CSV table of C-alpha atoms and ligand atoms in Angstrom, one decimal:
chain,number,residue,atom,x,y,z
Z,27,UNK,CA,38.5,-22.1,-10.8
Z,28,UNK,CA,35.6,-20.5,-10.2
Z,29,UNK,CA,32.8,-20.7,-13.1
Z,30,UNK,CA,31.2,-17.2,-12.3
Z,31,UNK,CA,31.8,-13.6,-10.9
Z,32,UNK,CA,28.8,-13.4,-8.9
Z,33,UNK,CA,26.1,-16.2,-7.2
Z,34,UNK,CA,23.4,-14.2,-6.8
Z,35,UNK,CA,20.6,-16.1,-4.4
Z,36,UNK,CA,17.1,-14.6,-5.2
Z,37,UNK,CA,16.0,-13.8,-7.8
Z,38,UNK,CA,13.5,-10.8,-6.7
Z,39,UNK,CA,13.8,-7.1,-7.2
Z,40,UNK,CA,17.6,-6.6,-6.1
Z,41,UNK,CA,18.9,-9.8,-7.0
Z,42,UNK,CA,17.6,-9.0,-10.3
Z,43,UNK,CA,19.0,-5.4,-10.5
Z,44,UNK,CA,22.4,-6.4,-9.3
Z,45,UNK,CA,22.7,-9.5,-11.8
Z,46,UNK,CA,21.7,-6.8,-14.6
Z,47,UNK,CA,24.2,-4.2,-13.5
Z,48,UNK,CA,26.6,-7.2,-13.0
Z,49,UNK,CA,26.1,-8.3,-16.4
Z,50,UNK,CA,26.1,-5.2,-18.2
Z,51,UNK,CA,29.8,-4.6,-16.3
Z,52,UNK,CA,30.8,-8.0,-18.2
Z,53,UNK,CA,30.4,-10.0,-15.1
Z,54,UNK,CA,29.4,-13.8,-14.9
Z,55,UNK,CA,26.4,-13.9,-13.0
Z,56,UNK,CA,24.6,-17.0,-11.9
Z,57,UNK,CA,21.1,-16.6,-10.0
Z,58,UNK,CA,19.4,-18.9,-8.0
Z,59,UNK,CA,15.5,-19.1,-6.2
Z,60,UNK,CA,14.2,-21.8,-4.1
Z,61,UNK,CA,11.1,-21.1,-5.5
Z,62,UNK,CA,9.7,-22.3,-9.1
Z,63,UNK,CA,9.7,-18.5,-10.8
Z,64,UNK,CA,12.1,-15.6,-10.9
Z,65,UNK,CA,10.6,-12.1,-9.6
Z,66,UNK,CA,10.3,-13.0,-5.3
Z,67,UNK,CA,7.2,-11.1,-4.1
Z,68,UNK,CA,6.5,-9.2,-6.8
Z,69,UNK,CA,5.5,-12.1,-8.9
Z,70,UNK,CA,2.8,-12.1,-11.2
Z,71,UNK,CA,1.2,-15.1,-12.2
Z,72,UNK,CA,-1.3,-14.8,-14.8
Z,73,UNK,CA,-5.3,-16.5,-14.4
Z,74,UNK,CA,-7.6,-15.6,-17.0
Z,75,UNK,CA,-5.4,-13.0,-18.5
Z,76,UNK,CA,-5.2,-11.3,-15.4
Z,77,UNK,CA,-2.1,-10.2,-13.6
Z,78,UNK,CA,-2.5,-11.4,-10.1
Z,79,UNK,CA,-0.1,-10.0,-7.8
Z,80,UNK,CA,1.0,-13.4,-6.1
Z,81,UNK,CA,2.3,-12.5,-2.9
Z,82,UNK,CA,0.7,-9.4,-2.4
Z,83,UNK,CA,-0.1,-6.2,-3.8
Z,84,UNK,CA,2.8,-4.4,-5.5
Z,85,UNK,CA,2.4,-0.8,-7.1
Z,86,UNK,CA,5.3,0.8,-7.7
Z,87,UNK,CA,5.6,4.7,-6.4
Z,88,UNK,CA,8.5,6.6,-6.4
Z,89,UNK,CA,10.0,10.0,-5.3
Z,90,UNK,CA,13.6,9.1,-7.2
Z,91,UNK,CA,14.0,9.9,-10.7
Z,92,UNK,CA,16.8,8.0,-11.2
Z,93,UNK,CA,15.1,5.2,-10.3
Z,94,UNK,CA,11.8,6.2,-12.0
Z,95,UNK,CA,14.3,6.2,-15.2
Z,96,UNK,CA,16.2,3.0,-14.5
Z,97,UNK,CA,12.6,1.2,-14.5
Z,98,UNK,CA,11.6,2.4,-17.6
Z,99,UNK,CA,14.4,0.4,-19.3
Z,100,UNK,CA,12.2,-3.2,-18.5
Z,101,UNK,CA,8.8,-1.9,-18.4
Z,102,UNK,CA,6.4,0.5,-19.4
Z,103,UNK,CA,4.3,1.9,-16.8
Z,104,UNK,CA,0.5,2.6,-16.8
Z,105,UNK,CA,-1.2,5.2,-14.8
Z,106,UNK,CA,-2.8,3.0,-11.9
Z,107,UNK,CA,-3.1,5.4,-8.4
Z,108,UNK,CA,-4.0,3.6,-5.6
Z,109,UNK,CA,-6.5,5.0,-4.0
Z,110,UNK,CA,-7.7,2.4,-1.2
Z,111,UNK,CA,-11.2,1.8,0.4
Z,112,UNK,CA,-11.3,1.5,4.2
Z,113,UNK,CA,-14.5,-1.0,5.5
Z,114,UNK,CA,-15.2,-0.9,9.0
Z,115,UNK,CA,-18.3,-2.9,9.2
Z,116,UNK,CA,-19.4,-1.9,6.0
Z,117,UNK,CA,-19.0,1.7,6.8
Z,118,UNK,CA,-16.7,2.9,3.7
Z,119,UNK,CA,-14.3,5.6,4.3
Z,120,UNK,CA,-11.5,6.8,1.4
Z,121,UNK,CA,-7.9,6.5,2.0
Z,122,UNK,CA,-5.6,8.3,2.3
Z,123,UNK,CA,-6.8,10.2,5.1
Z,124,UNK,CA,-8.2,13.4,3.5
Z,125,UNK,CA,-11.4,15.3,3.2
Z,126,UNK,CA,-13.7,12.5,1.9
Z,127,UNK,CA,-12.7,10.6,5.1
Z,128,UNK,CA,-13.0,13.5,7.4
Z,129,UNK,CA,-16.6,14.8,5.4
Z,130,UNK,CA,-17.9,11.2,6.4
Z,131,UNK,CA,-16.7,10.7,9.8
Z,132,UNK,CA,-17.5,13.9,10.8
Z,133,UNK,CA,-20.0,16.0,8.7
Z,134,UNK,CA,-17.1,18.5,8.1
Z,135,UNK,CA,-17.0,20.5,4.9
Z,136,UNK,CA,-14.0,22.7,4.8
Z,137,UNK,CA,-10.4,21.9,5.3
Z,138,UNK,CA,-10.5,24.7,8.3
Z,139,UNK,CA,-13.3,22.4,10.0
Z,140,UNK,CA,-11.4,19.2,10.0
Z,141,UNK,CA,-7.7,20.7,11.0
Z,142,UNK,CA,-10.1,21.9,14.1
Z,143,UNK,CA,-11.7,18.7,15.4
Z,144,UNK,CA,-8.3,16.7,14.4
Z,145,UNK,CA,-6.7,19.6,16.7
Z,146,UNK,CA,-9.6,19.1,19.3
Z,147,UNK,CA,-9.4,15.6,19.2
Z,148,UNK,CA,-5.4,15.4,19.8
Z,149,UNK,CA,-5.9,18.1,22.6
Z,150,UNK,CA,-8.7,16.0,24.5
Z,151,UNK,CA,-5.7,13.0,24.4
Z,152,UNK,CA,-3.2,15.2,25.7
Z,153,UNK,CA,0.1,13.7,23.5
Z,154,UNK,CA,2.9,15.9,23.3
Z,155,UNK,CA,5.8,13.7,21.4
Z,156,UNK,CA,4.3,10.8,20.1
Z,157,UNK,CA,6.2,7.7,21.2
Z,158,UNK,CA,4.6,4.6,19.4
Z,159,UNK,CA,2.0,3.9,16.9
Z,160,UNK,CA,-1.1,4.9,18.5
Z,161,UNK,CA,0.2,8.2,19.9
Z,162,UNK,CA,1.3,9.4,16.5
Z,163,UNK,CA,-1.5,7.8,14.9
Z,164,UNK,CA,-4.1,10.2,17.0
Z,165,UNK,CA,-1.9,13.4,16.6
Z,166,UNK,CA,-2.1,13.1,13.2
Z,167,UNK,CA,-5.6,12.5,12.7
Z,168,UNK,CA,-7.3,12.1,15.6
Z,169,UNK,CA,-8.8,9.4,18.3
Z,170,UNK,CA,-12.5,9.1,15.9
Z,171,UNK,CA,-9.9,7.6,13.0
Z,172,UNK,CA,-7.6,6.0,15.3
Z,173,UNK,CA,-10.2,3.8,16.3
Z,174,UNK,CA,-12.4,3.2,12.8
Z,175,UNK,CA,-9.4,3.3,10.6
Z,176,UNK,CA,-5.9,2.3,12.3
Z,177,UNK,CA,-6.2,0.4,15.3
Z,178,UNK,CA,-8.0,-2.8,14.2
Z,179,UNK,CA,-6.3,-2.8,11.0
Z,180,UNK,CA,-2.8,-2.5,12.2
Z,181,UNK,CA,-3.3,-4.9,15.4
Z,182,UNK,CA,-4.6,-8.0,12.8
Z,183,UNK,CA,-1.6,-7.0,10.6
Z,184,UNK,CA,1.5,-6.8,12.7
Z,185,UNK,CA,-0.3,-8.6,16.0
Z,186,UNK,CA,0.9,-6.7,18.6
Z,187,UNK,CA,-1.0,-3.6,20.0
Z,188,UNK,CA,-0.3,-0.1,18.6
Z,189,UNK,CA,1.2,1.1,21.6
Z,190,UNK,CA,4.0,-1.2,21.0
Z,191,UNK,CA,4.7,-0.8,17.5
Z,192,UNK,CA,7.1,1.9,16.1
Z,193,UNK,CA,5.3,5.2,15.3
Z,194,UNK,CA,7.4,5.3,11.9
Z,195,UNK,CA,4.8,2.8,10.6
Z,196,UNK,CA,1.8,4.8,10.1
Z,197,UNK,CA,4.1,7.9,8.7
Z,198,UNK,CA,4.1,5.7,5.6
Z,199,UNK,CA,0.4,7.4,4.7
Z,200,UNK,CA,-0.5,10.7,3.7
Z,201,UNK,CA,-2.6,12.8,5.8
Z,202,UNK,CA,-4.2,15.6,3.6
Z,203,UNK,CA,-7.0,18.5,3.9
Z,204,UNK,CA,-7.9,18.2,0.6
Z,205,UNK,CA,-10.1,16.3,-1.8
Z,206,UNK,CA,-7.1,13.6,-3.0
Z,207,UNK,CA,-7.2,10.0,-2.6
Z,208,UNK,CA,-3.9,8.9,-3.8
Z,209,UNK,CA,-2.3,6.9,-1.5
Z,210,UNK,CA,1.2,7.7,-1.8
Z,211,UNK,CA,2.9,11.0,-2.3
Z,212,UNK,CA,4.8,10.5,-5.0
Z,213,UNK,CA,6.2,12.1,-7.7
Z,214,UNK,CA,5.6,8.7,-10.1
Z,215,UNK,CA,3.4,5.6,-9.9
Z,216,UNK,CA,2.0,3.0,-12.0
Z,217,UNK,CA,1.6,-0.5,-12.8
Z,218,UNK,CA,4.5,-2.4,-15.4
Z,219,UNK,CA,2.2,-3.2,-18.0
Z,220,UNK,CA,2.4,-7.2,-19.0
Z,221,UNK,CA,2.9,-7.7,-15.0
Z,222,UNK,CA,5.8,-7.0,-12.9
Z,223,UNK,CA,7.0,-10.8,-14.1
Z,224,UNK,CA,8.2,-9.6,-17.3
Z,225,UNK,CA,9.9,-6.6,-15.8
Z,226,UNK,CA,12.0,-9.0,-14.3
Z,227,UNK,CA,12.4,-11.1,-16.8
Z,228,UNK,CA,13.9,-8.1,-18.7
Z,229,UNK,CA,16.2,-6.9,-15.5
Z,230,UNK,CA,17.6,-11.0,-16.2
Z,231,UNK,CA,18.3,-9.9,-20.0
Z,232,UNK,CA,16.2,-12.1,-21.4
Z,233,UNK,CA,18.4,-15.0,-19.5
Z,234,UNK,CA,17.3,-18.8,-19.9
Z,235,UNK,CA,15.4,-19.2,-16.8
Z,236,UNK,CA,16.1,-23.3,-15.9
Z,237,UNK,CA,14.8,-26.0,-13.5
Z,238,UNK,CA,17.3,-27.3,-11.1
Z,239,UNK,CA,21.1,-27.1,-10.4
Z,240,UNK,CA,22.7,-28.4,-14.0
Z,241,UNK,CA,24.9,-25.0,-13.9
Z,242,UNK,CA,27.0,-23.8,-16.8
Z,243,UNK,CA,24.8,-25.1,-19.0
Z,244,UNK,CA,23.1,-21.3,-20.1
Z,245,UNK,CA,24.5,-19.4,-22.9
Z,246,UNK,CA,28.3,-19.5,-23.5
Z,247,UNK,CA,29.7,-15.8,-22.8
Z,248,UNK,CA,31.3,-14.6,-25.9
Z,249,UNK,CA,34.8,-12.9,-24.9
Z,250,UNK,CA,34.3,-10.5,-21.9
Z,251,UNK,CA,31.1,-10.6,-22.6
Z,252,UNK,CA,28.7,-10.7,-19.2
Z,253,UNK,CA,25.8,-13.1,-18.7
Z,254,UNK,CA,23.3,-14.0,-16.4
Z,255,UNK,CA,22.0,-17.7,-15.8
Z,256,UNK,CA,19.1,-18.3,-14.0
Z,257,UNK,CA,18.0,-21.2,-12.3
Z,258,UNK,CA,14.9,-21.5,-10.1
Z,259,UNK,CA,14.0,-24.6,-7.5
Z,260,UNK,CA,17.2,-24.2,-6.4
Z,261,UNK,CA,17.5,-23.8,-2.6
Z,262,UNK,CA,20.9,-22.3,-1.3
Z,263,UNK,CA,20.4,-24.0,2.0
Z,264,UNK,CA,19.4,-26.6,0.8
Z,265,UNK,CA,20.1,-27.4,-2.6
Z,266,UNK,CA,20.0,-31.4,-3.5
Z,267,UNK,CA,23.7,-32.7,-4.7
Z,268,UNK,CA,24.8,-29.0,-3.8
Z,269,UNK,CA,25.6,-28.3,-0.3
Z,270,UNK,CA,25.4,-24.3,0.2
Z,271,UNK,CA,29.5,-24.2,0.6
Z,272,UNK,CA,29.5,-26.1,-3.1
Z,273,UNK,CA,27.2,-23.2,-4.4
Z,274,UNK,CA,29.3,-20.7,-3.3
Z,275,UNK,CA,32.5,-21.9,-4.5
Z,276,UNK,CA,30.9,-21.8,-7.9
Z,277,UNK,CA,31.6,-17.9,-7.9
Z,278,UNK,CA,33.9,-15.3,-6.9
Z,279,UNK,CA,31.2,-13.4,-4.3
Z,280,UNK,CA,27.8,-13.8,-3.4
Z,281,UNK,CA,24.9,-11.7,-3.2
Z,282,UNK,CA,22.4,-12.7,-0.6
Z,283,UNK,CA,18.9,-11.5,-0.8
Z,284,UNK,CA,17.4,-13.6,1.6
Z,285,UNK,CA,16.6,-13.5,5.4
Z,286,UNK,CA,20.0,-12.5,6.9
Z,287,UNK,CA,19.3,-14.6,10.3
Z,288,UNK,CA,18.4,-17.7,7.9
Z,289,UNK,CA,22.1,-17.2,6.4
Z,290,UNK,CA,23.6,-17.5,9.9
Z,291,UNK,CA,21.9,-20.7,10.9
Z,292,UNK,CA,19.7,-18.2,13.3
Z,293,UNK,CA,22.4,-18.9,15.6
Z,294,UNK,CA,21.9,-14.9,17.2
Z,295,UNK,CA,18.0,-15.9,17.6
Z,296,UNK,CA,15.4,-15.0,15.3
Z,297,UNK,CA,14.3,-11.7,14.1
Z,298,UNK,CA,10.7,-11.1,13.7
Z,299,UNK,CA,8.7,-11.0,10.6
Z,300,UNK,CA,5.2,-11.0,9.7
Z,301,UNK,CA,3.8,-13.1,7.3
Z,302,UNK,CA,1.0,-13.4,4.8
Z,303,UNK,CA,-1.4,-16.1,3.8
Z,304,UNK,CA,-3.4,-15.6,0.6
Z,305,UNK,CA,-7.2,-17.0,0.0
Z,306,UNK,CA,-7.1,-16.1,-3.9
Z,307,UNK,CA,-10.8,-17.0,-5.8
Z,308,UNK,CA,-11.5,-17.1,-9.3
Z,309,UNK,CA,-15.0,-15.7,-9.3
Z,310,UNK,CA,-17.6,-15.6,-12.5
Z,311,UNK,CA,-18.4,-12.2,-12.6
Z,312,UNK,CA,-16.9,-9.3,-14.3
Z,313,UNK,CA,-16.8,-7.0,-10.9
Z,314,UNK,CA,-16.6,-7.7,-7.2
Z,315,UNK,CA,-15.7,-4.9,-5.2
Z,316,UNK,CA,-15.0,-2.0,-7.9
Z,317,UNK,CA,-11.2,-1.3,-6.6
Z,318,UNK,CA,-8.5,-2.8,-6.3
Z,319,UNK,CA,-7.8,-2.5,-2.7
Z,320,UNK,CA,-10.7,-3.0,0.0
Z,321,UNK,CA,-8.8,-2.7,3.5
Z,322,UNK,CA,-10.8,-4.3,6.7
Z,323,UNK,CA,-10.1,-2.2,9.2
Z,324,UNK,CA,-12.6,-3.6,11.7
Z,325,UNK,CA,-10.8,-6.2,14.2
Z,326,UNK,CA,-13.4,-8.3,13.9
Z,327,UNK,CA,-13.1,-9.4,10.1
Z,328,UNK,CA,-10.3,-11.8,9.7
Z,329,UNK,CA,-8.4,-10.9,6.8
Z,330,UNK,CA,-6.5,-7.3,6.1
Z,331,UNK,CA,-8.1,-6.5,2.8
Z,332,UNK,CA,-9.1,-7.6,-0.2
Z,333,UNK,CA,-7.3,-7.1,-3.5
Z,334,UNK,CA,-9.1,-7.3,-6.8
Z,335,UNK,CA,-6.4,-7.5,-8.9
Z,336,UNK,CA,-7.7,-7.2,-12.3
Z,337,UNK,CA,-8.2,-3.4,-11.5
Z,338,UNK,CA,-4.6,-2.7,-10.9
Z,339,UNK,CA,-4.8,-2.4,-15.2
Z,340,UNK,CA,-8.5,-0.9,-15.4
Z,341,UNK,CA,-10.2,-4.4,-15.8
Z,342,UNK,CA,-8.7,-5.1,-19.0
Z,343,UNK,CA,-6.2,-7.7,-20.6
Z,344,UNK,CA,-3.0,-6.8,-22.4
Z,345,UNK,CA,-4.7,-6.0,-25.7
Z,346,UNK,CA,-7.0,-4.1,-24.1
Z,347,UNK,CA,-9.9,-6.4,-23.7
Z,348,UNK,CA,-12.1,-6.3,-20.5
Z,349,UNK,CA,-12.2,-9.5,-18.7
Z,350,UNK,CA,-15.0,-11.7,-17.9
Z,351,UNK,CA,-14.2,-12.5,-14.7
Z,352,UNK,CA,-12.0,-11.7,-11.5
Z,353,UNK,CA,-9.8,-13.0,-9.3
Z,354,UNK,CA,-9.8,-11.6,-6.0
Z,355,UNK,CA,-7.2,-12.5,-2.9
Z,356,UNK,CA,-8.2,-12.5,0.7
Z,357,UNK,CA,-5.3,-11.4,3.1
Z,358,UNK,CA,-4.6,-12.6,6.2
Z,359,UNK,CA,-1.7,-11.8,8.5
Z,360,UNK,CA,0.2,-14.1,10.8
Z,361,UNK,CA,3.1,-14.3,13.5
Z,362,UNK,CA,6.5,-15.9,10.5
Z,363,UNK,CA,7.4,-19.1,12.3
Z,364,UNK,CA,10.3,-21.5,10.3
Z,365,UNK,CA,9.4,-22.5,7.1
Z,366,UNK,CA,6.9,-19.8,6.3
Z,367,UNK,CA,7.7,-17.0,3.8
Z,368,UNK,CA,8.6,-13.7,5.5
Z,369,UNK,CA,7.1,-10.4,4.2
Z,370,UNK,CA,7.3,-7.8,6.6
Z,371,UNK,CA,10.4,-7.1,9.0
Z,372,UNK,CA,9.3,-6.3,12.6
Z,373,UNK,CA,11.4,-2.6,12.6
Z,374,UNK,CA,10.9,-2.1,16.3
Z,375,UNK,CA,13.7,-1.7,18.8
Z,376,UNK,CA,14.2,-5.3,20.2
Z,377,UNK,CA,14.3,-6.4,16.5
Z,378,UNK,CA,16.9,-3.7,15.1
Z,379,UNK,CA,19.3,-4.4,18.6
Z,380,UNK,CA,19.4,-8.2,17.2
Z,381,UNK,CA,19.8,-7.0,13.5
Z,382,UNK,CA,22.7,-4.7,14.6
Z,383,UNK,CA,24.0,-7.9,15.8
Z,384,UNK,CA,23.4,-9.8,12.4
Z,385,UNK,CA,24.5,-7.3,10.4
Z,386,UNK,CA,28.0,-7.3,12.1
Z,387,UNK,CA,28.4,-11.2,11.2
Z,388,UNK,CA,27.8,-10.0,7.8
Z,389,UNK,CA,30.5,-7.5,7.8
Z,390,UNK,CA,32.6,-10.0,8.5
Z,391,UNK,CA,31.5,-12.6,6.1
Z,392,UNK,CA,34.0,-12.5,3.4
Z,393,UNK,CA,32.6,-12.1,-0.3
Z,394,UNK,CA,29.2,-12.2,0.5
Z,395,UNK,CA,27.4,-9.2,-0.4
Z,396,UNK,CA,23.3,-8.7,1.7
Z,397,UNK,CA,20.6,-7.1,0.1
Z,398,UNK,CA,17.2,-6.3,-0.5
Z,399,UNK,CA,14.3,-6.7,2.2
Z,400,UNK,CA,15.2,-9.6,3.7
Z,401,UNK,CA,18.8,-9.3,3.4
Z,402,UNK,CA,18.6,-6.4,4.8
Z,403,UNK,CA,16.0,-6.5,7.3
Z,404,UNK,CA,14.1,-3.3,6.6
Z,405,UNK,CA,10.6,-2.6,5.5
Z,406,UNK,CA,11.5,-1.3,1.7
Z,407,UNK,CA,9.6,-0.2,-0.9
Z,408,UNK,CA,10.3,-1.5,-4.2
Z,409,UNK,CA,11.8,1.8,-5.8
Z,410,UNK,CA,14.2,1.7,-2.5
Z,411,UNK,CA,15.1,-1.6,-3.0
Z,412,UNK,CA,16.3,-1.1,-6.4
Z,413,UNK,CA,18.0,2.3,-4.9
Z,414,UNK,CA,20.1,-0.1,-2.8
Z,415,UNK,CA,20.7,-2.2,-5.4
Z,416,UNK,CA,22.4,0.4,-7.8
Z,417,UNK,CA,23.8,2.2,-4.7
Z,418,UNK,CA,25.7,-1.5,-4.1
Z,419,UNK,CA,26.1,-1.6,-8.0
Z,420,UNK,CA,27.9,1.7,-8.1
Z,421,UNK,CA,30.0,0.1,-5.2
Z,422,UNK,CA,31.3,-3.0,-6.3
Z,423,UNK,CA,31.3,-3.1,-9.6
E,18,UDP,N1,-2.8,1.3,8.0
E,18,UDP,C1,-4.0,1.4,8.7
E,18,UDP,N2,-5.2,1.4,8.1
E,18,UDP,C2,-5.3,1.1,6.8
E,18,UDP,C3,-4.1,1.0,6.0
E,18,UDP,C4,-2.9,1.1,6.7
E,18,UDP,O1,-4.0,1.6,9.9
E,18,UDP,O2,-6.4,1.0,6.2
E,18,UDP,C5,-1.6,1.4,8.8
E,18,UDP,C6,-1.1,0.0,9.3
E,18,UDP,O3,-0.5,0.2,10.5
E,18,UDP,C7,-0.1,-0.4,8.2
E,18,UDP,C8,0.6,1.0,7.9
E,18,UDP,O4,-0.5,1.9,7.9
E,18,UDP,O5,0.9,-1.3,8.7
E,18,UDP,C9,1.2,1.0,6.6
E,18,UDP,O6,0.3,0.7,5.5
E,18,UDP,P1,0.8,0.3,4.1
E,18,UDP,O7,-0.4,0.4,3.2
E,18,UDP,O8,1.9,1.2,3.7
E,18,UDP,O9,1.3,-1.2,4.2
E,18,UDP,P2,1.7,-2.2,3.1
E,18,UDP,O10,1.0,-1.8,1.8
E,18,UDP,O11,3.2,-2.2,3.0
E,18,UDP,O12,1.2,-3.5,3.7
């Protein structure tokens, strides 16, 4: 007999939204995370009142207005834009690429004058279809940027030269003749107010959230009633007193959010990720860098960017106090080797021939359901991971 409907391992953005959905549908739903918190990556631990974004800097944008609508249900969103400030050896340009970058790098004025040298400058390099990074990153803004903006930035953060990564990459930013510094083109954006922590806390319906393996010991379901029980430390691969095959049997079908080749023992090889390491200061001053996002786009400097979080809510606290101080988080990327935490999936060709591969073991893997970033190997946004999330919702439930 099993205990629940659904083991749901991770307890990030689509584990969350599936054990909602579950739940609401009157389904059982246990959820588990090696780590000590719910909300994977998009946790938001709070020092000196402010929010800081954990493992990186999350701000949610979306295009889809279902999901836009389905977020508002845990959160209320305030009106952060990113708007991102490039250093290259302390020559500051504006991101997105748009006319306050092209005014400073070249002296132009009008949108005519930088479509021109842009045009000039792609001409002089002589691409016609753009087949990697670099090649689509000078025809759309030309070799001046490439080199200032792009190429050191992108080399320290996937490690591997831009003629060798995927040209998809860089399509993720806007290119714009005009005066707008938002960094993503969409429709909605914003910040959860009270941190993306508590967002996800309201996806788990307000579910205990317990240390260790003691299952069944959450809320007794009333009737058909669903329910979600979360418990966090709890490894799936490795859970004490629990081997995975024990966890499993504890519910009717799994839903995986972790790294798909971990699930399989690697036993295909291992895909490529990227990971992050994090140098996060408390520092005694009310204002460090006056943004939230500083990117380093020189090769020399070490780390990525810098991310000031407390300006993701306009430097104040949740009752609208300004802080005091600031935490600020250094970012450094590295080469994933076992046992670090993977954030970005390599998407170039070797990598998706040996997902292909994966993901037809996981077809065949009875009752187990693979989701999310990880699970499925793909570098999401949130909004699209909580698209796949409903779209596997509206599938199985
Ligand atoms: N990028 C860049 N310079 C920048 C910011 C981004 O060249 O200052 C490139 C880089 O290749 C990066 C890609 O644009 O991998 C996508 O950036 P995005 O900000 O979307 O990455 P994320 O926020 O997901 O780390």
């Amino acid at each position: 007999m099993t205990k629940y409907d659904y083991l749901v391992v991770g307890a990030g953005l689509y584990g969350a939204v599936f054990a909602h959905e579950a739940a609401k549908a009157g389904k059982k739903v246990l959820v588990i995370d090696r780590r000590p918190n719910i909300a994977g990556n998009v946790y938001t631990e709070d020092i000196e009142k402010i929010h800081v974004h954990k493992y990186g800097a999350h701000i949610f944008h979306t295009n889809d207005q279902k999901v836009w609508e389905y977020v508002q249900n845990f959160a209320v969103f305030n009106r952060f834009t990113n708007s991102p400030v490039a250093n290259f050896h302390g020559e500051l340009y504006s991101l997105p690429f748009n006319m306050y970058t092209f005014n400073k790098m070249w002296g132009v004025v009008t949108p005519e004058e930088a479509a021109e040298k842009i045009e000039e400058q792609r001409r002089e390099a002589g691409i016609k279809e753009p087949k990697n990074l670099e090649e689509q990153a000078i025809s759309l803004v030309g070799t001046d940027i490439y080199e200032k903006l792009i190429k050191g930035y992108t080399e320290k953060q996937w490690g591997r030269p831009c003629t060798e990564l995927p040209a998809f990459i860089i399509k993720r930013l806007p290119v714009r003749l005009t005066f707008d510094n938002n960094y993503f083109n969409a429709l909605y954006q914003g910040i959860p107010v009270g941190g993306y922590t508590k967002m996800v806390a309201n996806m788990l319906a307000g579910a205990k959230v317990q240390e260790g393996e003691d299952f069944g010991t959450g809320e007794a379901p009333v009737d058909d009633a669903g329910s979600i029980e979360v418990h966090v430390g709890v490894d799936f691969f490795d859970a004490e007193g629990a081997p995975r095959e024990d966890l499993k049997a504890l519910a009717d079908k799994v839903v995986y959010t972790g790294a798909i080749d971990a699930y399989f023992g690697y036993k295909l090889g291992y895909l490529e990720y990227r990971s992050v390491r994090f140098e996060t200061e408390l520092l005694d001053k009310p204002n460090f860098q006056g943004n939230a996002a500083v990117n380093y786009t020189d090769r020399e400097t070490p780390w990525t960017r810098i991310i000031e979080h407390k300006w993701f809510e306009f430097g104040k606290d949740d009752d609208g106090n300004d802080i005091p101080k600031t935490v600020i988080s250094r970012e450094f990327s590295s080469e994933w080797k076992p046992g670090d935490e993977p954030y970005y999936p390599v998407n170039d060709e070797k990598n998706g021939r040996l997902y292909e591969e994966y993901k037809r073991l996981a077809e065949a893997e009875d009752n187990v359901i693979f989701g999310g970033r990880l699970g499925e190997y793909k570098y999401y946004d949130m909004d699209k991971v909580i698209a796949s999330a409903l779209d596997m919702c509206g599938e199985v439930l």
